[in-house]
Short mmCIF file of C-alpha atoms in Angstrom, two decimals:
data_model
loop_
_atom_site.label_atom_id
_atom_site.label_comp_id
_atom_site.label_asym_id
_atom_site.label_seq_id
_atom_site.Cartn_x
_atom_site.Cartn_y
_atom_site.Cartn_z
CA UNK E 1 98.09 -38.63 241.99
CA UNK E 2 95.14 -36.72 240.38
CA UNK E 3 96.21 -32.93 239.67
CA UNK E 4 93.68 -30.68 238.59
CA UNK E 5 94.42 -26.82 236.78
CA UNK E 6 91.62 -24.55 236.91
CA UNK E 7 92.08 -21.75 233.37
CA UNK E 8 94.30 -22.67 230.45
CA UNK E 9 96.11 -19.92 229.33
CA UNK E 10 99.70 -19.06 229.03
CA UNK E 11 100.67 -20.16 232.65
CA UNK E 12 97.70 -22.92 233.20
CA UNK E 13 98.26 -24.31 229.51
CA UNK E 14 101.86 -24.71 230.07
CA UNK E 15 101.16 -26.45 233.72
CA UNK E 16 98.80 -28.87 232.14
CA UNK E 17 101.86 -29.43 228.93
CA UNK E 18 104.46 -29.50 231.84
CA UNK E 19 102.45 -31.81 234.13
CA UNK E 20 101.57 -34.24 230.96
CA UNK E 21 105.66 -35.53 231.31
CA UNK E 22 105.04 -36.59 234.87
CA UNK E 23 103.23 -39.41 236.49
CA UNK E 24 99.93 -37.68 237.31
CA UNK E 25 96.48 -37.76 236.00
CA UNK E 26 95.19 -34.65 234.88
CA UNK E 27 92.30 -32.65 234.75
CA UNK E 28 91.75 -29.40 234.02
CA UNK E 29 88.28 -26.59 233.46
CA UNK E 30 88.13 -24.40 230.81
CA UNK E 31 84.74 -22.61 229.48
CA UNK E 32 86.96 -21.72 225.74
CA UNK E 33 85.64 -24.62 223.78
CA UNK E 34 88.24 -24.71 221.36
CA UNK E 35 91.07 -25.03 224.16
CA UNK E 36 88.83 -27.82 225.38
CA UNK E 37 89.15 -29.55 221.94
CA UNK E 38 93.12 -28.89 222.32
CA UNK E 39 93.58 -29.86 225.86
CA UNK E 40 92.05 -33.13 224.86
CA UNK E 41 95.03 -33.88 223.16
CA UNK E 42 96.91 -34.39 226.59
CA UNK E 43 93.91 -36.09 228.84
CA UNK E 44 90.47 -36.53 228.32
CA UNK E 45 89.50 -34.81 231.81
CA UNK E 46 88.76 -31.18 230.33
CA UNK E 47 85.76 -29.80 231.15
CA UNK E 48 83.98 -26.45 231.80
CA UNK E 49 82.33 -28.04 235.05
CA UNK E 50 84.81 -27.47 238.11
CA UNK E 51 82.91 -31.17 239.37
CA UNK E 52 85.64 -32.90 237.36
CA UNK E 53 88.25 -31.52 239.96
CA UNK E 54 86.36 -33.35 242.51
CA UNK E 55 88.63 -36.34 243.08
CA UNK E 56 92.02 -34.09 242.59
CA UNK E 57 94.53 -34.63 245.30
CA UNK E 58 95.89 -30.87 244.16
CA UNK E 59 94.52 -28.34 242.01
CA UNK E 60 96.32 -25.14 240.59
CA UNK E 61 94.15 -22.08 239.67
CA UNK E 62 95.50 -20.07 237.09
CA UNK E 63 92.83 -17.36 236.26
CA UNK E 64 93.17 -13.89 236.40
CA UNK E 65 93.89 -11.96 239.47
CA UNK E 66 90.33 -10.63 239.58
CA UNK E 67 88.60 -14.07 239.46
CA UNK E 68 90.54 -15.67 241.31
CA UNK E 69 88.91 -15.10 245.01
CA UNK E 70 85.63 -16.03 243.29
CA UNK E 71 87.13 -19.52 241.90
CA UNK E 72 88.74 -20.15 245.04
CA UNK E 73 85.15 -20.10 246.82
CA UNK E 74 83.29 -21.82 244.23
CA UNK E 75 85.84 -24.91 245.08
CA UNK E 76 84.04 -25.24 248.48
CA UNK E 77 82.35 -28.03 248.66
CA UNK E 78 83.93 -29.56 245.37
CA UNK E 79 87.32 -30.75 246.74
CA UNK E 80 87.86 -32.20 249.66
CA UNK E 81 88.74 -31.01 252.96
CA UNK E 82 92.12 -32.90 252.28
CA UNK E 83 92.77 -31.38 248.76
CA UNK E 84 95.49 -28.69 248.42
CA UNK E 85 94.49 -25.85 246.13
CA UNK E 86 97.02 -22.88 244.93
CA UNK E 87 96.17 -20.31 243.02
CA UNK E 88 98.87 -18.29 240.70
CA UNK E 89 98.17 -14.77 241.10
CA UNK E 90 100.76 -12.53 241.04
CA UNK E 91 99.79 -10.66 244.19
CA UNK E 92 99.37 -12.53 247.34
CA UNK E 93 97.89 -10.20 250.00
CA UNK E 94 94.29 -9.86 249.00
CA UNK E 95 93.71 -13.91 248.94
CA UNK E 96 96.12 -14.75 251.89
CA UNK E 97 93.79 -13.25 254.70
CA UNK E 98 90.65 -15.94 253.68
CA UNK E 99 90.07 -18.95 254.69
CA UNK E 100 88.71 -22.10 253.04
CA UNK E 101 87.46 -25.44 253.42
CA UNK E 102 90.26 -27.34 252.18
CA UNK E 103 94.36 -26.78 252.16
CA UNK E 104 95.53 -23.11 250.25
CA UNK E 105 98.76 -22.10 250.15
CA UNK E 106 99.28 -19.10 247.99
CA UNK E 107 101.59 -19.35 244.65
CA UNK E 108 103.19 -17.36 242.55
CA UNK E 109 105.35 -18.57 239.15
CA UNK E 110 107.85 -16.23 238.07
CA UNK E 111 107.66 -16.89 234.69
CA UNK E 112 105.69 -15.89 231.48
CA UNK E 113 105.74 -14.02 228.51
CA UNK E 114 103.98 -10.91 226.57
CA UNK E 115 101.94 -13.36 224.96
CA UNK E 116 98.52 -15.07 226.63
CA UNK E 117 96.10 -17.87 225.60
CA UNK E 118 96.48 -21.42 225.64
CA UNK E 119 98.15 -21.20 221.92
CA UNK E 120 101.18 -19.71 223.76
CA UNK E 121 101.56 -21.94 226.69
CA UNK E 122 104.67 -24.38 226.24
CA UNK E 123 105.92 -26.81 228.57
CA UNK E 124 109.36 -25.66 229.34
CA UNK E 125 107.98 -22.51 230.79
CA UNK E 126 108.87 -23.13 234.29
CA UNK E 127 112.11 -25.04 233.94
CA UNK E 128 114.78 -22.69 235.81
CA UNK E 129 112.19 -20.55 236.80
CA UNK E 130 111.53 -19.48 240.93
CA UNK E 131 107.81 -20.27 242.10
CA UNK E 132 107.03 -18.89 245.17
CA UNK E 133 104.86 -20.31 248.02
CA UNK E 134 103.15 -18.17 250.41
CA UNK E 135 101.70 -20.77 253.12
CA UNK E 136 99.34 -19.74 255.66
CA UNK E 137 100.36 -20.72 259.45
CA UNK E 138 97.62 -23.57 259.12
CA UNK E 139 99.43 -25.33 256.33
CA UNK E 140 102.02 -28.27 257.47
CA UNK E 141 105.51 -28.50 256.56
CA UNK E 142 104.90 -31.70 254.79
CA UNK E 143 101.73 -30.83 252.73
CA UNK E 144 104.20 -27.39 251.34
CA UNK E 145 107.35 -30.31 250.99
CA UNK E 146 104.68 -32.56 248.54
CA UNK E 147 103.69 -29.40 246.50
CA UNK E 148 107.29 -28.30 246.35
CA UNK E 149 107.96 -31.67 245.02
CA UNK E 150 105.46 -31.30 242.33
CA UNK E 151 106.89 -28.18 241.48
CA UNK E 152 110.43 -29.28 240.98
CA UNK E 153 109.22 -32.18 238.70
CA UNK E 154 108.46 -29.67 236.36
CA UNK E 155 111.70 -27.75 236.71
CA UNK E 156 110.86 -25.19 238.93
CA UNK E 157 113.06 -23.43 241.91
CA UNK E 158 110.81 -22.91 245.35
CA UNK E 159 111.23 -19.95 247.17
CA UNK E 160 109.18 -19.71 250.22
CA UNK E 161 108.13 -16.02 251.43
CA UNK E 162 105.26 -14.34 253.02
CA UNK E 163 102.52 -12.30 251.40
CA UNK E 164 103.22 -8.97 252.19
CA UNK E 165 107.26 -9.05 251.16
CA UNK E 166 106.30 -10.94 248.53
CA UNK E 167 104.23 -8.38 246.91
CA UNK E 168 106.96 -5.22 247.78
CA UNK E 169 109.04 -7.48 245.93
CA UNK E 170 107.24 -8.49 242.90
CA UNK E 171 106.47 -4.21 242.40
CA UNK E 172 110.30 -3.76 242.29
CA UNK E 173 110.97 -6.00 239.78
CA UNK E 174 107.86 -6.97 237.61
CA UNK E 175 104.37 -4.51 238.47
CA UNK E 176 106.65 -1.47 238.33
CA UNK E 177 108.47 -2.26 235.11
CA UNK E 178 105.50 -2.88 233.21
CA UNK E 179 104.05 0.12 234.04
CA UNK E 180 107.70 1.76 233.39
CA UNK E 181 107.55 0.16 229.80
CA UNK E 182 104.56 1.29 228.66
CA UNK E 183 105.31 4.70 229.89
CA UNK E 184 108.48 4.94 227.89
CA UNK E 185 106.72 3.73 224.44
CA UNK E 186 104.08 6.36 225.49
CA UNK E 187 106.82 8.44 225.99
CA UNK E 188 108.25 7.93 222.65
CA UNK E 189 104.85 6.83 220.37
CA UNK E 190 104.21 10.10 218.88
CA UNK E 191 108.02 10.71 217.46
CA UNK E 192 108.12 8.75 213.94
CA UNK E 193 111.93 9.18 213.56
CA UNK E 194 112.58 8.20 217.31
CA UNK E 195 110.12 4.50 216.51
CA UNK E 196 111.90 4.42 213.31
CA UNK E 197 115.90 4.85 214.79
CA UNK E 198 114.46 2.22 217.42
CA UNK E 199 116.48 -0.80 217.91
CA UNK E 200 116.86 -3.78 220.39
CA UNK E 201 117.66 -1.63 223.57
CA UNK E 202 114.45 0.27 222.76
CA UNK E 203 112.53 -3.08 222.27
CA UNK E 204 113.89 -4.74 224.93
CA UNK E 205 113.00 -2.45 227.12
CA UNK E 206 109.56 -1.96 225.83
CA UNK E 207 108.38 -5.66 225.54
CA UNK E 208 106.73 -5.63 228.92
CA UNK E 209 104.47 -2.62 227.18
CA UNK E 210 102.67 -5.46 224.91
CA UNK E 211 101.28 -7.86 228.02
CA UNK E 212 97.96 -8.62 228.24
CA UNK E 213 95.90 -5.85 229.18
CA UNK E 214 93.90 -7.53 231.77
CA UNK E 215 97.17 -8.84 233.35
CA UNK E 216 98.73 -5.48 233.60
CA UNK E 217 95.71 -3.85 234.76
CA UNK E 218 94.43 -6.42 237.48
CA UNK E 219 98.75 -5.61 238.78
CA UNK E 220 97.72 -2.27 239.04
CA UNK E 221 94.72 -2.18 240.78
CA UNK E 222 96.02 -5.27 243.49
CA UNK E 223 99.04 -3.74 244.12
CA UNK E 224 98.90 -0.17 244.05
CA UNK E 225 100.34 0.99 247.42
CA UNK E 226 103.59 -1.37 246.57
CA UNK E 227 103.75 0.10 242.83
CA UNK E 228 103.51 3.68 244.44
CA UNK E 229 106.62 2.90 246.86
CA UNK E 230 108.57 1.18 244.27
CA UNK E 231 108.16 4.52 241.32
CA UNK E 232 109.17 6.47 244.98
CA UNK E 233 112.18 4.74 245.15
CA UNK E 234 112.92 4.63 241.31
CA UNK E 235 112.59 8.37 241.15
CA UNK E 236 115.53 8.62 244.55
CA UNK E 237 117.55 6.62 242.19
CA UNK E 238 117.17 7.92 239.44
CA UNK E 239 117.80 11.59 241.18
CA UNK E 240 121.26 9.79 243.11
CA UNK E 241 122.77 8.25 239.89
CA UNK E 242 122.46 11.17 237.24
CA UNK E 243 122.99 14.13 239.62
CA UNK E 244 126.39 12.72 241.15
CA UNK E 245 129.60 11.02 239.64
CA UNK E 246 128.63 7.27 240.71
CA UNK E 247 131.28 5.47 238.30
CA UNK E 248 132.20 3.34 240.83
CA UNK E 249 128.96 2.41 241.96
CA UNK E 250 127.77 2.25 238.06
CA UNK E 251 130.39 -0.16 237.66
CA UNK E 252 129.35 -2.32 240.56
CA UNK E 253 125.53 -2.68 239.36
CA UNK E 254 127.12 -3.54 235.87
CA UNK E 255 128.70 -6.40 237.63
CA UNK E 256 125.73 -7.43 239.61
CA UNK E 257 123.81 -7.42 236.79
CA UNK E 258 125.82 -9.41 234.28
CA UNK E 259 126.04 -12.04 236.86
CA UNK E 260 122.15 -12.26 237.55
CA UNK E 261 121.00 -14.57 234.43
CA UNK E 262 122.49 -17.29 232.61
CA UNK E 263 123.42 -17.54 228.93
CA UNK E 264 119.77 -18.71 228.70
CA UNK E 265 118.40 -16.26 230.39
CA UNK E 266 117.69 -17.75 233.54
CA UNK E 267 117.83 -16.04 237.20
CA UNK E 268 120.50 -17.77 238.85
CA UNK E 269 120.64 -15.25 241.75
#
């Protein structure tokens, strides 16, 4: 089967390293020459011509947020009608409502790091991590079971979900907490003793603030309405827990909480 990636950085780089342990022939477009010269070293089909995805059975596009409408349309007329394309933006709505001539079903991986470029892609990236599909109605049951299959070659856990609870969902637990993050190092930047008594639970919580900046920002701007809710809800919480005597309930989201992730630091929810 021919799979094609469209961008290598952290999440396309680690597809194409991921993908090179399976039975596929790959092929991937990237303008950055030296990633070309690097990808090389895994197949020989790099290119920064999106032609060279024209005999791909599926191709994954793994640009940013706001280039990925603009990728998806330039594959018109490149793929064919049969070819299944995903793309891996973290916000689903704004790319679910078009239509194109060949198979899309909106993706998601739930996995990455504060780090970006092909340089910090790795192929165990995915392995125990969810990917989410976000079919239209169009799309058969067997074309999402054959990209689910690819998927869990490559260690990943499908979830299948709509676009719209799909993006409440990802503001909960990834949009808002990067913007929390780099609030609380704002928050804390100017106070040299506070950055110098800071330990783990202070970088921990802060490591979200050092993402790529055209990541965070593209989050932002895609999925403001769904940020806005979520920092609504956070500030009820917030409000409920410090303003009552919630041991008991304190105690039960301890619980939850240590159960959520494996030694490894897997979700195993």
């Amino acid at each position: 089967m021919n799979i094609g990636i469209v961008s290598l950085g952290l999440i396309g780089g680690s597809l194409l390293k991921a993908l090179s342990e399976t039975e596929n022939t790959l092929y991937a477009v990237t303008r950055n020459k030296q990633t070309i010269e690097e990808a090389k070293k895994i197949t020989p089909n790099i290119s920064d011509d999106k032609q060279i995805l024209k005999d791909c059975d599926v191709v994954f596009v793994a640009s940013p947020i706001d280039k990925t409408l603009s990728i998806l349309e330039s594959l018109e007329g490149i793929v064919s009608k049969d070819c299944i394309v995903l793309d891996c933006a973290s916000v689903k709505s704004f790319v679910m409502n078009k239509t194109f001539d060949y198979k899309f079903i909106g993706s998601h991986p739930m996995a990455g790091t504060e780090f970006n470029g092909y340089n910090a892609s790795f192929k165990d990236l995915f392995k125990g991590a969810k990917w989410v599909l976000t079919p239209p109605q169009t799309i058969n049951n067997k074309d999402i079971e054959f990209v689910s299959k690819i998927l869990q070659e490559i260690g990943a856990q499908v979830i299948i979900s709509n676009a719209k609870e799909h993006d409440e969902a990802v503001a909960l637990i990834s949009h808002m907490p990067l913007l929390l993050s780099q609030a609380l190092f704002y928050t804390a930047a100017n106070n040299e003793l506070a950055l110098k008594l800071a330990s783990s639970g202070f970088r921990d919580m802060t490591r979200l603030a050092a993402s790529n900046l055209e990541m965070a920002k593209d989050m932002m701007n895609y999925n403001n309405s769904n940020i806005n809710k979520s920092l609504n809800n956070l500030y009820e919480s917030i409000s409920y827990l410090k303003d009552q005597n919630k041991a008991d309930l304190l105690s039960e989201l301890k619980n939850k909480r240590l159960n959520m992730y494996s030694k490894d630091g897997k979700n195993i929810f």
